[in-house]
PDB file of C-alpha atoms in Angstrom:
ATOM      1  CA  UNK S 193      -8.925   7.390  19.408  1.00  0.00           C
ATOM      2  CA  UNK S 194      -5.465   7.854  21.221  1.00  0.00           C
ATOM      3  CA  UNK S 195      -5.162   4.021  20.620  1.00  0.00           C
ATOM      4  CA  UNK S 196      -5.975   3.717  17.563  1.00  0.00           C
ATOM      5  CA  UNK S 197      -3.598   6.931  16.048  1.00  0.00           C
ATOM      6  CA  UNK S 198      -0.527   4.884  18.125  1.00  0.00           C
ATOM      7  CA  UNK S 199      -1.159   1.984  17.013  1.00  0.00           C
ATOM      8  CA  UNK S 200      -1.440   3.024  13.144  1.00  0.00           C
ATOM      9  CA  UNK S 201       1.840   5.552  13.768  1.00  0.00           C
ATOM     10  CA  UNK S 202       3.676   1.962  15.170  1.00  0.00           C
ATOM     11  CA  UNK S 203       2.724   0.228  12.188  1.00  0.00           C
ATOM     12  CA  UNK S 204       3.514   2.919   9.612  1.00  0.00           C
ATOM     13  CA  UNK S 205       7.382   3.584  11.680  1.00  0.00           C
ATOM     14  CA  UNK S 206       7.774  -0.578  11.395  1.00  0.00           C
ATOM     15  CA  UNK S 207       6.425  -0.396   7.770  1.00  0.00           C
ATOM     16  CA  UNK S 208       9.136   2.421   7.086  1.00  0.00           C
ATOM     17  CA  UNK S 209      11.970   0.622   8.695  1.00  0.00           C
ATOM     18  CA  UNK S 210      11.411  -2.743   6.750  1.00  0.00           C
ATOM     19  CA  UNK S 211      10.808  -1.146   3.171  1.00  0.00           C
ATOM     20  CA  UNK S 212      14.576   0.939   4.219  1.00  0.00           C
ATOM     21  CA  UNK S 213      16.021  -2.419   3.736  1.00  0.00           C
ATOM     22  CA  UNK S 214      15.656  -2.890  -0.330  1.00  0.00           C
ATOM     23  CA  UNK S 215      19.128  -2.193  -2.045  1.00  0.00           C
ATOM     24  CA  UNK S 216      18.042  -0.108  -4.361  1.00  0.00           C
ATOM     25  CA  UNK S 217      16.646  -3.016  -6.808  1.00  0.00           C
ATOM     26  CA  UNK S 218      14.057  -1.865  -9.420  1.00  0.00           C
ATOM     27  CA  UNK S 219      10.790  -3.360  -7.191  1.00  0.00           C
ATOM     28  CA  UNK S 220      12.322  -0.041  -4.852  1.00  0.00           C
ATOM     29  CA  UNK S 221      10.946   2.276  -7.512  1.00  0.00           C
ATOM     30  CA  UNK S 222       7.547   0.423  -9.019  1.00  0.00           C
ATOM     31  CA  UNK S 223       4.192  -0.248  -6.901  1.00  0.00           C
ATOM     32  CA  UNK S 224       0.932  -2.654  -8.058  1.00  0.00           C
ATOM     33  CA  UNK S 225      -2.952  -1.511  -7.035  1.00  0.00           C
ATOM     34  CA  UNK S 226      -4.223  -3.342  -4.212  1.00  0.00           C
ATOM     35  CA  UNK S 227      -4.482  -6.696  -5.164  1.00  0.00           C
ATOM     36  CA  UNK S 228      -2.149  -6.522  -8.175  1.00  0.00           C
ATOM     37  CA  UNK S 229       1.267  -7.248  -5.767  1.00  0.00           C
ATOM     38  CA  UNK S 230       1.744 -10.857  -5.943  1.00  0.00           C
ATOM     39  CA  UNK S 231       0.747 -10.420 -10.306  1.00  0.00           C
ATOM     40  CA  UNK S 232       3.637  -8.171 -10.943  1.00  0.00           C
ATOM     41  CA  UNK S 233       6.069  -9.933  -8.580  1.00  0.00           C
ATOM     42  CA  UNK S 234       5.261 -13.188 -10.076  1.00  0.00           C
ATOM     43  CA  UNK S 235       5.202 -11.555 -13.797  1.00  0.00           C
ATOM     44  CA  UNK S 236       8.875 -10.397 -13.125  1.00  0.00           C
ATOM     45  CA  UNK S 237      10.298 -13.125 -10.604  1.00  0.00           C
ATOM     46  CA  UNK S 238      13.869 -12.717  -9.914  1.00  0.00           C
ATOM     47  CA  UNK S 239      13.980  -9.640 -12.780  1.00  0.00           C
ATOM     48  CA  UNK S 240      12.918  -7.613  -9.586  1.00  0.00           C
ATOM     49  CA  UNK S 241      15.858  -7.721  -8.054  1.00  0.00           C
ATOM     50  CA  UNK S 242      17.748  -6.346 -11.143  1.00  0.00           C
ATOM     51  CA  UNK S 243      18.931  -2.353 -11.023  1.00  0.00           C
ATOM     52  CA  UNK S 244      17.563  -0.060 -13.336  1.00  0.00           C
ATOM     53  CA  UNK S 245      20.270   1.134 -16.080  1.00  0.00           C
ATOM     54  CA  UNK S 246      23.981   1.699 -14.798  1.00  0.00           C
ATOM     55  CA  UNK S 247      26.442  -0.941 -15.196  1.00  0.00           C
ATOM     56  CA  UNK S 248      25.368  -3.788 -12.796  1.00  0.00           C
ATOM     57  CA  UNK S 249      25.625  -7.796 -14.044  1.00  0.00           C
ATOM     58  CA  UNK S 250      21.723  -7.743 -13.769  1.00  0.00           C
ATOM     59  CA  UNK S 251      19.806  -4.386 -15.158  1.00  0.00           C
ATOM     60  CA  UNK S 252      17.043  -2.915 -16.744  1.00  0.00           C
ATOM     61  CA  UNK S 253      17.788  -0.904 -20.073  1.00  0.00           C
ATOM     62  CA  UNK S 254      14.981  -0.343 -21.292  1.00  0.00           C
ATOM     63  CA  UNK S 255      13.507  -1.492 -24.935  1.00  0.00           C
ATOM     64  CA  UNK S 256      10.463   0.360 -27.267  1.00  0.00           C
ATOM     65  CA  UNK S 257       7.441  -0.903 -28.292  1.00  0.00           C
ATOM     66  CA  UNK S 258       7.422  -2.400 -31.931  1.00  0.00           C
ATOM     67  CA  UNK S 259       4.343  -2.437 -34.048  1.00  0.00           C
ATOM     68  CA  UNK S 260       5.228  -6.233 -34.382  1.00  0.00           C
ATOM     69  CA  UNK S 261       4.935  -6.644 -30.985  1.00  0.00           C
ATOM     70  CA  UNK S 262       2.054  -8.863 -30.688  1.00  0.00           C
ATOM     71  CA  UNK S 263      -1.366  -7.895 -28.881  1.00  0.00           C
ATOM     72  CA  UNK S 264      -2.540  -9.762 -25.451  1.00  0.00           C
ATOM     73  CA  UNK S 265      -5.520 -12.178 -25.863  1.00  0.00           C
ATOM     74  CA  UNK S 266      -8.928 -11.493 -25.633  1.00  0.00           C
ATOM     75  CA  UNK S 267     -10.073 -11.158 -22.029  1.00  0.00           C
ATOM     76  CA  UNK S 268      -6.597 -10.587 -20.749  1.00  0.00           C
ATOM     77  CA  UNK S 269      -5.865  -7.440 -18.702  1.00  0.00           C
ATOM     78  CA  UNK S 270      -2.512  -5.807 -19.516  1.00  0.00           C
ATOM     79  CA  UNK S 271      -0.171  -5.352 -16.078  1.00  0.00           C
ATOM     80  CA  UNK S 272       0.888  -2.145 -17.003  1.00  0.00           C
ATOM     81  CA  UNK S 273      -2.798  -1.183 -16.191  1.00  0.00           C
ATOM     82  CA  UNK S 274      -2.393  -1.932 -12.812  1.00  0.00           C
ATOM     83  CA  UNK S 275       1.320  -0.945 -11.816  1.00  0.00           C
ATOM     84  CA  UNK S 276       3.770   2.153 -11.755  1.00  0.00           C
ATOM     85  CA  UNK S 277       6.769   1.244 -13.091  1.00  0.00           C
ATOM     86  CA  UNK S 278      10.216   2.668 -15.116  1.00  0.00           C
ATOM     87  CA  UNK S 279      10.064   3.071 -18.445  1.00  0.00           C
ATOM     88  CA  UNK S 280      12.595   0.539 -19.104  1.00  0.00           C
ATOM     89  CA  UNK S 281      10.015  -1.973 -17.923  1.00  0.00           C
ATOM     90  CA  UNK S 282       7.058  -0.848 -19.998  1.00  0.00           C
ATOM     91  CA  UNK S 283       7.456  -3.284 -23.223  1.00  0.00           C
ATOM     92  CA  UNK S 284       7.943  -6.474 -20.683  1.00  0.00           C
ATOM     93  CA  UNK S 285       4.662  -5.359 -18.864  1.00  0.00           C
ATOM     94  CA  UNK S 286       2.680  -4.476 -21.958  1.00  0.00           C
ATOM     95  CA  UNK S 287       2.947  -8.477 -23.097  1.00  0.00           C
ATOM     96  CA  UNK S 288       2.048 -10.015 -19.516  1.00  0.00           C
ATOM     97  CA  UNK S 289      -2.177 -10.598 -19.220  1.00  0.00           C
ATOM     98  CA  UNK S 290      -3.588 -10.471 -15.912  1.00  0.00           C
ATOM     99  CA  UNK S 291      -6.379 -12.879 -15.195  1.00  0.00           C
ATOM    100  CA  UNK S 292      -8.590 -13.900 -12.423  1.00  0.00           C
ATOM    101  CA  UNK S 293      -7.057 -17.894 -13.437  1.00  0.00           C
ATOM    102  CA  UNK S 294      -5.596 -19.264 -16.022  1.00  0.00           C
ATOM    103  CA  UNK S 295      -7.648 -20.750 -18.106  1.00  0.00           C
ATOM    104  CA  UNK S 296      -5.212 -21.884 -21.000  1.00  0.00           C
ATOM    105  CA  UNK S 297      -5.422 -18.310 -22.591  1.00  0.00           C
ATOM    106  CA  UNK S 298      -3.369 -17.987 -26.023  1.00  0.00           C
ATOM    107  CA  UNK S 299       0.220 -16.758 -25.787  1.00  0.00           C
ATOM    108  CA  UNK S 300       2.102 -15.344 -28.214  1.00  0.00           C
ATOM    109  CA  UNK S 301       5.453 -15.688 -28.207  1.00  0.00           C
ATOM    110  CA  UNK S 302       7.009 -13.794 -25.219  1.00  0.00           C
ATOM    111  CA  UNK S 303       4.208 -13.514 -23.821  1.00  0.00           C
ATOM    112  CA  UNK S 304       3.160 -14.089 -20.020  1.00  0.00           C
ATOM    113  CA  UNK S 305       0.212 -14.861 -18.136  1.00  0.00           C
ATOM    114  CA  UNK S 306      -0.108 -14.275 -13.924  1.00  0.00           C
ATOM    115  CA  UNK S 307      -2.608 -14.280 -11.668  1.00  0.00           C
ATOM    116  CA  UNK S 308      -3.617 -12.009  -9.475  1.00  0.00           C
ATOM    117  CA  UNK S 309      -2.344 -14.704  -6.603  1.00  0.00           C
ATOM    118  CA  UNK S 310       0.480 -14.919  -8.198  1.00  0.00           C
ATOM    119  CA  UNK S 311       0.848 -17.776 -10.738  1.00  0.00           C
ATOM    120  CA  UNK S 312       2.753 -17.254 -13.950  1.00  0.00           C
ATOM    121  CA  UNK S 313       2.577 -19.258 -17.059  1.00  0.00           C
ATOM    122  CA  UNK S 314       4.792 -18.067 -20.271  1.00  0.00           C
ATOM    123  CA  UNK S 315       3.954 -18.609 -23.855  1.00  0.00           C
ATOM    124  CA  UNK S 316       6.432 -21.815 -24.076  1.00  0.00           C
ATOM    125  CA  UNK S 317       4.710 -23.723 -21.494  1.00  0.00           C
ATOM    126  CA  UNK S 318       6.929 -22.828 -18.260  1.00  0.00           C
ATOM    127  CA  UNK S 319       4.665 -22.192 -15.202  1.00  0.00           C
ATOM    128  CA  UNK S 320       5.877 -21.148 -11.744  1.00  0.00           C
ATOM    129  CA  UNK S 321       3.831 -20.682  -8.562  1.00  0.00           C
ATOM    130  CA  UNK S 322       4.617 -18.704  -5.500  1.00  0.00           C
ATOM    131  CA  UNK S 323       7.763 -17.148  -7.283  1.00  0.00           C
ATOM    132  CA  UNK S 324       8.688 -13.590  -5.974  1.00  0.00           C
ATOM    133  CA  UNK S 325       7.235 -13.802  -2.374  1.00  0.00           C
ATOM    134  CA  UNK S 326       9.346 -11.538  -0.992  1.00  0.00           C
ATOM    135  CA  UNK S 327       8.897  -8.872  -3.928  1.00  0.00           C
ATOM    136  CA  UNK S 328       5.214  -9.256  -3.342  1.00  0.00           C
ATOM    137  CA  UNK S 329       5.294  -8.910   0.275  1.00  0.00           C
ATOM    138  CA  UNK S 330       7.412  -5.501  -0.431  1.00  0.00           C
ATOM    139  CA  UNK S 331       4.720  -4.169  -2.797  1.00  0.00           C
ATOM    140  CA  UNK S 332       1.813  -5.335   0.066  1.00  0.00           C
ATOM    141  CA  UNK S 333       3.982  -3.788   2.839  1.00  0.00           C
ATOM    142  CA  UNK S 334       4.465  -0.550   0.376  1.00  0.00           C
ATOM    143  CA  UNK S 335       0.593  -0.385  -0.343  1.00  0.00           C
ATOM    144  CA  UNK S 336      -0.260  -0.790   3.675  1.00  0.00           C
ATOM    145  CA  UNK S 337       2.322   1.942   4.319  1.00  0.00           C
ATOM    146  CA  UNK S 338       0.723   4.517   1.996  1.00  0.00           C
ATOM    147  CA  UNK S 339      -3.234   3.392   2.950  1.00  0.00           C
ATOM    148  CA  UNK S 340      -1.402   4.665   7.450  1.00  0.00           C
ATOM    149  CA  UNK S 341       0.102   7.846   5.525  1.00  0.00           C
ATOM    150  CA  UNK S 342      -3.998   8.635   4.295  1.00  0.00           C
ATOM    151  CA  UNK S 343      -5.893   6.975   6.894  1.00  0.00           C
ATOM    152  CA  UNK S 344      -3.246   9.029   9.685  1.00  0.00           C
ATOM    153  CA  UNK S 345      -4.273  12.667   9.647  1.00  0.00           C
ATOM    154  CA  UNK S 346      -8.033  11.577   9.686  1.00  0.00           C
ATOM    155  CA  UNK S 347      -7.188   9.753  12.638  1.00  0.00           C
ATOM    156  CA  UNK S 348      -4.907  12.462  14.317  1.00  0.00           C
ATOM    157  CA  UNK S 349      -8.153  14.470  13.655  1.00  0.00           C
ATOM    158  CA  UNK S 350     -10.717  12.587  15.544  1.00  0.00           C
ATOM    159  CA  UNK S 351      -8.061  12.325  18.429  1.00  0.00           C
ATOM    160  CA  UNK S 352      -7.523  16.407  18.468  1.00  0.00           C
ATOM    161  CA  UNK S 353     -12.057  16.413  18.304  1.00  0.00           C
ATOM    162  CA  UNK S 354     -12.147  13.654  21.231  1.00  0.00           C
ATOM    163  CA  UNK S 355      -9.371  15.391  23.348  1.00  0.00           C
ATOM    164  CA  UNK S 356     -11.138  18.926  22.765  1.00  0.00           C
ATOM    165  CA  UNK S 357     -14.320  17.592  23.590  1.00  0.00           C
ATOM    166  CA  UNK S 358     -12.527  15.714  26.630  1.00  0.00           C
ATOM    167  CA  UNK S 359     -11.288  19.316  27.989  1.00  0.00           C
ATOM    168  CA  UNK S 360     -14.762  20.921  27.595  1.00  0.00           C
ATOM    169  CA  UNK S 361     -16.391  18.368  29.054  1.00  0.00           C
ATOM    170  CA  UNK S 362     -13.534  18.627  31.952  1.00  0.00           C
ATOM    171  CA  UNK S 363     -14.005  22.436  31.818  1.00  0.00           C
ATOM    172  CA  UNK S 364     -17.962  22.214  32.443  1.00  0.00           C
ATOM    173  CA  UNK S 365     -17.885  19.503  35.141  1.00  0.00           C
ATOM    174  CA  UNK S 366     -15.613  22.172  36.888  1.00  0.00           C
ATOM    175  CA  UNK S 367     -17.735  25.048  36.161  1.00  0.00           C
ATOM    176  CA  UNK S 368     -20.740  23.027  37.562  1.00  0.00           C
ATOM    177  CA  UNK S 369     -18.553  21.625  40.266  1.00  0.00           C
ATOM    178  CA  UNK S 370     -17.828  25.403  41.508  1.00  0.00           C
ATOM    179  CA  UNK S 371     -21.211  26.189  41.068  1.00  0.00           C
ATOM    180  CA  UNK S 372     -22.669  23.404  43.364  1.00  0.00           C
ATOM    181  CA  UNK S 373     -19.663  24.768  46.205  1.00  0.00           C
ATOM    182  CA  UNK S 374     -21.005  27.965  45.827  1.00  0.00           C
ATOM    183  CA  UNK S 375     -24.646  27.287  45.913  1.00  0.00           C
ATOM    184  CA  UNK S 376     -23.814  25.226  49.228  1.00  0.00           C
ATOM    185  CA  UNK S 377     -22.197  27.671  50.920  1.00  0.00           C
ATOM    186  CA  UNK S 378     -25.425  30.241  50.216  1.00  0.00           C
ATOM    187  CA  UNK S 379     -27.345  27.966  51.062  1.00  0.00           C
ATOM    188  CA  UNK S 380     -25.021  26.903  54.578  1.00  0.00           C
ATOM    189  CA  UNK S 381     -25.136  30.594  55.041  1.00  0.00           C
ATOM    190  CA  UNK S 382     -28.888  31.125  54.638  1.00  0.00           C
ATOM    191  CA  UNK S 383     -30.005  28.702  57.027  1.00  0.00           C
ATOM    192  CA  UNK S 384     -27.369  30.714  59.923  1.00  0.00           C
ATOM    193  CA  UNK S 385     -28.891  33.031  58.869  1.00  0.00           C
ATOM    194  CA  UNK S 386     -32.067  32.237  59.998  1.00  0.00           C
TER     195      UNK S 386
END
């Protein structure tokens, strides 16, 4: 138990120190389900690395929904069912499909498709594969990092439950240990005794 709590308190501390190390970029402040990471980093490729409002070359400002806007095809699931994200993001997420594959799925214009591995293909024809590795391997690290933060105090728990049954047991070999000393020296005294 005492292995496994260090071992999981190593990996969350190297987790921490590596997701420290973003800039402050928009994939800082948005996170995928399990399984979702390399979708959303592939849906917004080098848009990830873009700052949220403020006056940066490369931002986020946000834009509403419009009736107009054009609903995802059949069978596609939107992204912004699977990710937490800024509000300035939603209308970009609401018209990318996730699918298991792409399959040649109708597009509207604007529209994207990923997979869930990570391949994008817009509504013009432009498809990109293994775009936004490092953004997905933020969002995976990010994921892993809050699965130690649960799974920790459950393991901090059996480790308190295997050292306090460690002391008992300690406490009761003594006992019996004293007990044995004692009952030898009646015993050594018994047979002077006799």
């Amino acid at each position: 138990a005492r292995a496994a709590v260090s071992a999981a308190r190593a990996e969350a501390q190297a987790l921490e120190r590596a997701l420290q190390h973003g800039g402050g970029s928009v994939i800082d402040s948005m996170s995928a389900d399990a399984g979702y990471e390399r979708a959303l980093a592939a849906a917004l490729g080098e848009d990830a690395h873009a700052w949220i409002g403020g006056d940066g070359a490369r931002r986020w400002m946000g834009s509403e929904a419009l009736e107009s806007d054009p609903p995802l095809a059949a069978g596609l699931e939107s992204l912004t069912d699977h990710v937490r994200a800024p509000a300035q993001l939603l209308r970009r997420l609401r018209q990318i499909g996730v699918a298991d594959e792409d399959r040649g799925q109708q597009l509207a214009v604007g529209q994207r498709l990923v997979t869930r591995d990570g391949v994008l293909r817009r509504w013009d024809g432009f498809v990109s594969t293994g775009s936004g590795a490092a953004a997905a391997e933020r969002l995976i690290r990010a994921n892993r990092l809050a699965d130690l933060n649960r799974e920790l105090p459950k393991l901090e728990q059996a480790l308190d439950a295997a050292s306090s049954a460690r002391d008992e047991a300690g406490r009761d070999v003594e006992q019996w240990r004293a007990e044995g000393e004692e009952q030898g020296k009646d015993g050594a005294s018994g047979e002077r005794d006799v």
